[in-house]
Amino acid sequence: MAAPAAVSSFPSSSPVAHRPQRRLPAAGRRTRTLLPPARTVASSRAPLVVSSPPPTPAPAPAPGQPKVDRSGRFCSPRAARELALMVSYAACLEGADVVRHFDRRVAARREDGYVFNKASLQSYNFMSFCGGPLEVATEEEAQKLMNQNEKDSANEAEVLSAPPRLVYNNFVLRLARDMLVAVASGWDQHVEVINKIIPQYWKDEPVARIIELCILHIAMAEMTSRGTPHKVAINEAVDLAKRFCDGGAPRIINGCLRTYVKDHISNGPSQPAESKA
């Protein structure tokens, strides 16, 4: 798969393939957050300020769509999209083909002595989004929030860096691979469209926008190659942006994808809606 015109070169190593990094180098311009950032407390007087609110409790699984299956592994389409995004991001950093990178990661052997705690899957929250500043009244309350965030962040890191076969069931692995096949087959065509609809400042800093570009590729591939209803694909892309991108990205991605649907997809027969995670 050729690298997109908007991303001409990438570093030689991937922080996602083995151990997800909490911060993504942005070509010397700025530091981007890959996973929900740690909450930090300002050194000013009370009320103290925490950089973002604590994650909301994980919602109860919808009837007929449990978060984990009987084997204790993730089984939802949302999990497949997150996996596809991680692999796409890592492949872009390496300049590798997304499908080959996925196959290599799934087939990788576990390290000797590696033990994965499946209980961490029950605590993982697909709907944990970053937010704005939060005021707290006491230092103790701020410390409690920071400790909880560190615990949640460590849990996310353990889940996202674990061997995929321990985390995702066969349905999720197949769906994620199918998404990546669709991404690869439509890559060049979608690059041309993306370059027309993204803001100029994204074009000026493409390496700092790899995650956003990957989200757009996945959503476009879902709509064009897999027949995912437009509303579902856009909503899922926006949720991914809320989890892994900065504050303005979800709104921009929503606008870009709506423009894509309006200007670049011909009206065809509607597809049955896919259940959300």
Tab-separated table of C-alpha atoms in Angstrom:
chain	number	residue	atom	x	y	z
A	1	MET	CA	0.000	0.000	0.000
A	2	ALA	CA	1.471	3.316	-0.985
A	3	ALA	CA	1.871	6.035	1.607
A	4	PRO	CA	-0.732	8.787	1.337
A	5	ALA	CA	0.163	11.989	-0.414
A	6	ALA	CA	-0.622	13.823	2.790
A	7	VAL	CA	1.930	11.693	4.689
A	8	SER	CA	5.128	11.464	2.698
A	9	SER	CA	7.468	9.873	5.206
A	10	PHE	CA	7.339	8.108	8.562
A	11	PRO	CA	9.694	7.165	11.384
A	12	SER	CA	11.185	3.694	11.147
A	13	SER	CA	9.716	2.284	14.354
A	14	SER	CA	6.161	1.771	15.574
A	15	PRO	CA	5.098	2.541	19.140
A	16	VAL	CA	1.904	0.561	18.700
A	17	ALA	CA	3.087	-2.742	17.318
A	18	HIS	CA	4.559	-3.898	20.621
A	19	ARG	CA	3.724	-1.428	23.380
A	20	PRO	CA	1.397	1.529	22.784
A	21	GLN	CA	2.989	4.805	23.740
A	22	ARG	CA	1.053	7.433	25.618
A	23	ARG	CA	2.458	10.231	23.486
A	24	LEU	CA	2.992	10.435	19.760
A	25	PRO	CA	5.957	12.444	18.352
A	26	ALA	CA	4.602	15.059	15.991
A	27	ALA	CA	7.497	15.818	13.641
A	28	GLY	CA	9.083	18.195	16.103
A	29	ARG	CA	6.084	20.547	16.156
A	30	ARG	CA	4.098	19.364	19.150
A	31	THR	CA	3.220	16.351	21.272
A	32	ARG	CA	0.008	14.485	20.551
A	33	THR	CA	-1.858	12.116	22.836
A	34	LEU	CA	-2.440	8.560	21.606
A	35	LEU	CA	-4.209	7.223	24.674
A	36	PRO	CA	-6.324	9.298	27.099
A	37	PRO	CA	-3.813	11.654	28.765
A	38	ALA	CA	-2.940	11.491	32.430
A	39	ARG	CA	-4.792	14.070	34.474
A	40	THR	CA	-2.467	16.705	35.875
A	41	VAL	CA	-3.051	19.088	38.742
A	42	ALA	CA	-2.141	22.749	38.526
A	43	SER	CA	0.153	24.138	41.234
A	44	SER	CA	-2.132	27.108	41.928
A	45	ARG	CA	-4.322	27.633	44.971
A	46	ALA	CA	-7.593	25.843	45.516
A	47	PRO	CA	-9.768	25.134	43.667
A	48	LEU	CA	-7.247	22.910	41.940
A	49	VAL	CA	-7.620	22.242	38.234
A	50	VAL	CA	-7.398	18.820	36.682
A	51	SER	CA	-6.651	18.777	32.960
A	52	SER	CA	-9.607	16.554	32.095
A	53	PRO	CA	-12.416	14.873	34.000
A	54	PRO	CA	-12.254	11.257	35.148
A	55	PRO	CA	-13.571	8.729	32.663
A	56	THR	CA	-17.244	7.986	32.879
A	57	PRO	CA	-18.201	4.523	34.123
A	58	ALA	CA	-18.394	1.909	31.409
A	59	PRO	CA	-21.993	1.619	30.180
A	60	ALA	CA	-23.782	-1.658	30.605
A	61	PRO	CA	-23.594	-3.830	27.483
A	62	ALA	CA	-26.607	-3.531	25.230
A	63	PRO	CA	-28.911	-6.567	25.110
A	64	GLY	CA	-27.601	-9.083	22.605
A	65	GLN	CA	-24.282	-7.221	22.278
A	66	PRO	CA	-22.057	-8.069	25.260
A	67	LYS	CA	-18.669	-6.417	25.535
A	68	VAL	CA	-16.965	-9.801	26.001
A	69	ASP	CA	-17.999	-13.271	24.877
A	70	ARG	CA	-18.029	-16.486	26.873
A	71	SER	CA	-14.295	-16.892	26.362
A	72	GLY	CA	-13.754	-13.515	28.028
A	73	ARG	CA	-12.559	-11.727	24.881
A	74	PHE	CA	-13.856	-8.586	23.169
A	75	CYS	CA	-16.572	-9.379	20.638
A	76	SER	CA	-17.982	-6.016	19.446
A	77	PRO	CA	-17.534	-4.047	16.191
A	78	ARG	CA	-16.190	-1.151	18.281
A	79	ALA	CA	-13.297	-3.358	19.378
A	80	ALA	CA	-12.592	-4.241	15.728
A	81	ARG	CA	-12.438	-0.562	14.779
A	82	GLU	CA	-10.005	0.247	17.583
A	83	LEU	CA	-7.802	-2.664	16.542
A	84	ALA	CA	-7.916	-1.585	12.894
A	85	LEU	CA	-6.977	1.954	13.926
A	86	MET	CA	-4.008	0.807	16.017
A	87	VAL	CA	-2.708	-1.368	13.204
A	88	SER	CA	-3.209	1.370	10.597
A	89	TYR	CA	-1.353	3.857	12.756
A	90	ALA	CA	1.553	1.484	13.375
A	91	ALA	CA	1.747	0.519	9.693
A	92	CYS	CA	1.862	4.173	8.643
A	93	LEU	CA	4.726	4.843	11.041
A	94	GLU	CA	6.641	1.937	9.520
A	95	GLY	CA	5.599	2.640	5.935
A	96	ALA	CA	4.228	-0.913	5.824
A	97	ASP	CA	1.164	-2.527	4.285
A	98	VAL	CA	-1.685	-2.489	6.795
A	99	VAL	CA	-2.877	-6.043	6.098
A	100	ARG	CA	0.601	-7.548	6.316
A	101	HIS	CA	1.228	-5.634	9.522
A	102	PHE	CA	-2.024	-6.994	10.969
A	103	ASP	CA	-1.169	-10.579	10.007
A	104	ARG	CA	2.304	-10.240	11.470
A	105	ARG	CA	0.980	-8.883	14.736
A	106	VAL	CA	-1.693	-11.556	15.117
A	107	ALA	CA	0.801	-14.337	14.339
A	108	ALA	CA	3.509	-13.016	16.668
A	109	ARG	CA	4.530	-15.400	19.430
A	110	ARG	CA	4.137	-14.427	23.047
A	111	GLU	CA	7.231	-13.695	25.060
A	112	ASP	CA	8.302	-16.407	27.481
A	113	GLY	CA	6.624	-15.949	30.834
A	114	TYR	CA	4.054	-13.461	29.530
A	115	VAL	CA	0.777	-13.582	31.463
A	116	PHE	CA	-2.277	-11.543	30.504
A	117	ASN	CA	-4.888	-10.706	33.113
A	118	LYS	CA	-8.250	-11.092	31.393
A	119	ALA	CA	-9.919	-9.199	34.218
A	120	SER	CA	-8.492	-6.040	32.627
A	121	LEU	CA	-10.963	-6.477	29.752
A	122	GLN	CA	-13.892	-6.021	32.113
A	123	SER	CA	-12.499	-2.661	33.248
A	124	TYR	CA	-11.702	-1.404	29.747
A	125	ASN	CA	-14.033	1.392	28.653
A	126	PHE	CA	-14.536	1.997	24.919
A	127	MET	CA	-16.511	5.144	25.765
A	128	SER	CA	-13.853	6.832	27.894
A	129	PHE	CA	-13.354	10.189	26.199
A	130	CYS	CA	-11.010	13.059	26.989
A	131	GLY	CA	-12.592	16.247	28.251
A	132	GLY	CA	-12.009	19.796	29.381
A	133	PRO	CA	-10.645	21.146	32.664
A	134	LEU	CA	-12.248	20.018	35.901
A	135	GLU	CA	-12.182	22.029	39.124
A	136	VAL	CA	-11.827	20.193	42.426
A	137	ALA	CA	-12.104	21.617	45.913
A	138	THR	CA	-9.247	19.824	47.675
A	139	GLU	CA	-5.843	18.420	46.972
A	140	GLU	CA	-6.989	15.032	48.251
A	141	GLU	CA	-9.775	14.912	45.679
A	142	ALA	CA	-7.359	15.860	42.916
A	143	GLN	CA	-4.941	13.138	44.022
A	144	LYS	CA	-7.747	10.596	44.048
A	145	LEU	CA	-8.703	11.495	40.478
A	146	MET	CA	-5.084	11.299	39.352
A	147	ASN	CA	-4.624	7.894	40.960
A	148	GLN	CA	-7.766	6.585	39.281
A	149	ASN	CA	-6.634	7.917	35.927
A	150	GLU	CA	-3.227	6.288	36.287
A	151	LYS	CA	-4.937	2.995	37.097
A	152	ASP	CA	-7.253	3.294	34.085
A	153	SER	CA	-4.368	4.303	31.807
A	154	ALA	CA	-2.273	1.345	32.918
A	155	ASN	CA	-5.233	-0.957	32.265
A	156	GLU	CA	-5.680	0.462	28.740
A	157	ALA	CA	-1.978	0.071	28.011
A	158	GLU	CA	-2.070	-3.567	29.122
A	159	VAL	CA	-5.089	-4.339	26.926
A	160	LEU	CA	-3.868	-2.505	23.815
A	161	SER	CA	-0.382	-4.028	23.972
A	162	ALA	CA	-1.486	-7.618	24.619
A	163	PRO	CA	-1.342	-10.279	21.867
A	164	PRO	CA	-4.541	-9.784	19.832
A	165	ARG	CA	-5.704	-13.380	20.152
A	166	LEU	CA	-5.874	-12.989	23.920
A	167	VAL	CA	-7.976	-9.829	23.686
A	168	TYR	CA	-10.261	-10.241	20.648
A	169	ASN	CA	-12.394	-13.167	19.547
A	170	ASN	CA	-12.342	-14.538	16.007
A	171	PHE	CA	-15.249	-12.349	14.885
A	172	VAL	CA	-13.397	-9.177	15.884
A	173	LEU	CA	-10.142	-10.345	14.298
A	174	ARG	CA	-11.918	-11.173	11.016
A	175	LEU	CA	-13.819	-7.892	11.011
A	176	ALA	CA	-10.708	-5.833	11.744
A	177	ARG	CA	-8.794	-7.598	8.964
A	178	ASP	CA	-11.677	-7.092	6.516
A	179	MET	CA	-11.659	-3.373	7.363
A	180	LEU	CA	-7.926	-3.186	6.716
A	181	VAL	CA	-8.280	-5.019	3.395
A	182	ALA	CA	-10.877	-2.409	2.419
A	183	VAL	CA	-8.566	0.385	3.594
A	184	ALA	CA	-5.696	-0.946	1.495
A	185	SER	CA	-7.790	-1.457	-1.643
A	186	GLY	CA	-9.204	2.074	-1.542
A	187	TRP	CA	-6.129	3.854	-0.202
A	188	ASP	CA	-4.994	5.777	-3.280
A	189	GLN	CA	-8.511	6.861	-4.215
A	190	HIS	CA	-9.282	7.998	-0.682
A	191	VAL	CA	-5.988	9.894	-0.398
A	192	GLU	CA	-7.080	12.088	-3.292
A	193	VAL	CA	-10.414	12.795	-1.627
A	194	ILE	CA	-8.900	13.368	1.817
A	195	ASN	CA	-6.506	15.950	0.404
A	196	LYS	CA	-9.511	17.886	-0.886
A	197	ILE	CA	-11.630	17.867	2.273
A	198	ILE	CA	-9.231	18.184	5.219
A	199	PRO	CA	-8.205	21.602	6.612
A	200	GLN	CA	-5.047	23.213	5.260
A	201	TYR	CA	-3.278	23.060	8.614
A	202	TRP	CA	-3.703	19.270	8.631
A	203	LYS	CA	-1.944	19.216	5.275
A	204	ASP	CA	0.830	21.368	6.724
A	205	GLU	CA	1.527	18.872	9.522
A	206	PRO	CA	0.636	15.427	8.098
A	207	VAL	CA	2.849	13.373	10.408
A	208	ALA	CA	1.138	14.999	13.392
A	209	ARG	CA	-2.234	13.935	11.953
A	210	ILE	CA	-1.584	10.263	11.227
A	211	ILE	CA	-4.282	9.097	13.642
A	212	GLU	CA	-6.883	11.438	12.174
A	213	LEU	CA	-6.014	10.388	8.613
A	214	CYS	CA	-6.252	6.716	9.561
A	215	ILE	CA	-9.694	7.288	11.086
A	216	LEU	CA	-10.839	8.908	7.833
A	217	HIS	CA	-9.469	6.013	5.769
A	218	ILE	CA	-11.229	3.428	7.933
A	219	ALA	CA	-14.574	5.246	7.831
A	220	MET	CA	-14.402	5.788	4.059
A	221	ALA	CA	-13.462	2.157	3.486
A	222	GLU	CA	-16.365	1.017	5.642
A	223	MET	CA	-18.854	3.087	3.656
A	224	THR	CA	-17.552	2.316	0.168
A	225	SER	CA	-16.286	-1.266	0.407
A	226	ARG	CA	-18.197	-2.803	3.295
A	227	GLY	CA	-21.553	-1.072	2.887
A	228	THR	CA	-21.660	0.230	6.460
A	229	PRO	CA	-24.476	2.794	6.776
A	230	HIS	CA	-23.111	6.301	6.529
A	231	LYS	CA	-24.461	7.395	9.903
A	232	VAL	CA	-22.921	4.404	11.686
A	233	ALA	CA	-19.520	4.857	10.049
A	234	ILE	CA	-19.443	8.592	10.819
A	235	ASN	CA	-20.544	8.163	14.431
A	236	GLU	CA	-17.949	5.461	15.022
A	237	ALA	CA	-15.216	7.612	13.456
A	238	VAL	CA	-16.167	10.560	15.655
A	239	ASP	CA	-16.026	8.353	18.766
A	240	LEU	CA	-12.555	7.116	17.795
A	241	ALA	CA	-11.456	10.718	17.384
A	242	LYS	CA	-12.844	11.591	20.816
A	243	ARG	CA	-10.754	8.824	22.345
A	244	PHE	CA	-7.449	9.225	20.526
A	245	CYS	CA	-7.264	12.748	19.037
A	246	ASP	CA	-7.224	16.332	20.269
A	247	GLY	CA	-10.318	18.370	21.103
A	248	GLY	CA	-11.008	19.768	17.628
A	249	ALA	CA	-10.521	16.566	15.656
A	250	PRO	CA	-13.946	14.949	16.243
A	251	ARG	CA	-15.774	17.975	14.817
A	252	ILE	CA	-13.444	18.171	11.795
A	253	ILE	CA	-13.682	14.452	11.089
A	254	ASN	CA	-17.457	14.633	11.308
A	255	GLY	CA	-17.508	17.494	8.791
A	256	CYS	CA	-15.022	15.829	6.441
A	257	LEU	CA	-16.987	12.587	6.337
A	258	ARG	CA	-20.299	14.357	5.781
A	259	THR	CA	-18.711	16.239	2.900
A	260	TYR	CA	-17.378	12.941	1.553
A	261	VAL	CA	-20.849	11.358	1.682
A	262	LYS	CA	-22.467	14.381	0.070
A	263	ASP	CA	-19.958	15.016	-2.714
A	264	HIS	CA	-18.227	11.710	-3.400
A	265	ILE	CA	-20.653	8.855	-2.736
A	266	SER	CA	-23.509	8.242	-5.113
A	267	ASN	CA	-26.844	7.449	-3.538
A	268	GLY	CA	-27.405	3.747	-3.459
A	269	PRO	CA	-29.702	1.310	-1.663
A	270	SER	CA	-29.491	1.674	2.083
A	271	GLN	CA	-27.768	-1.071	4.028
A	272	PRO	CA	-29.036	-2.637	7.251
A	273	ALA	CA	-27.648	-0.845	10.267
A	274	GLU	CA	-24.804	-2.504	12.145
A	275	SER	CA	-25.137	-2.755	15.889
A	276	LYS	CA	-22.797	-0.512	17.840
A	277	ALA	CA	-20.464	-1.632	20.549
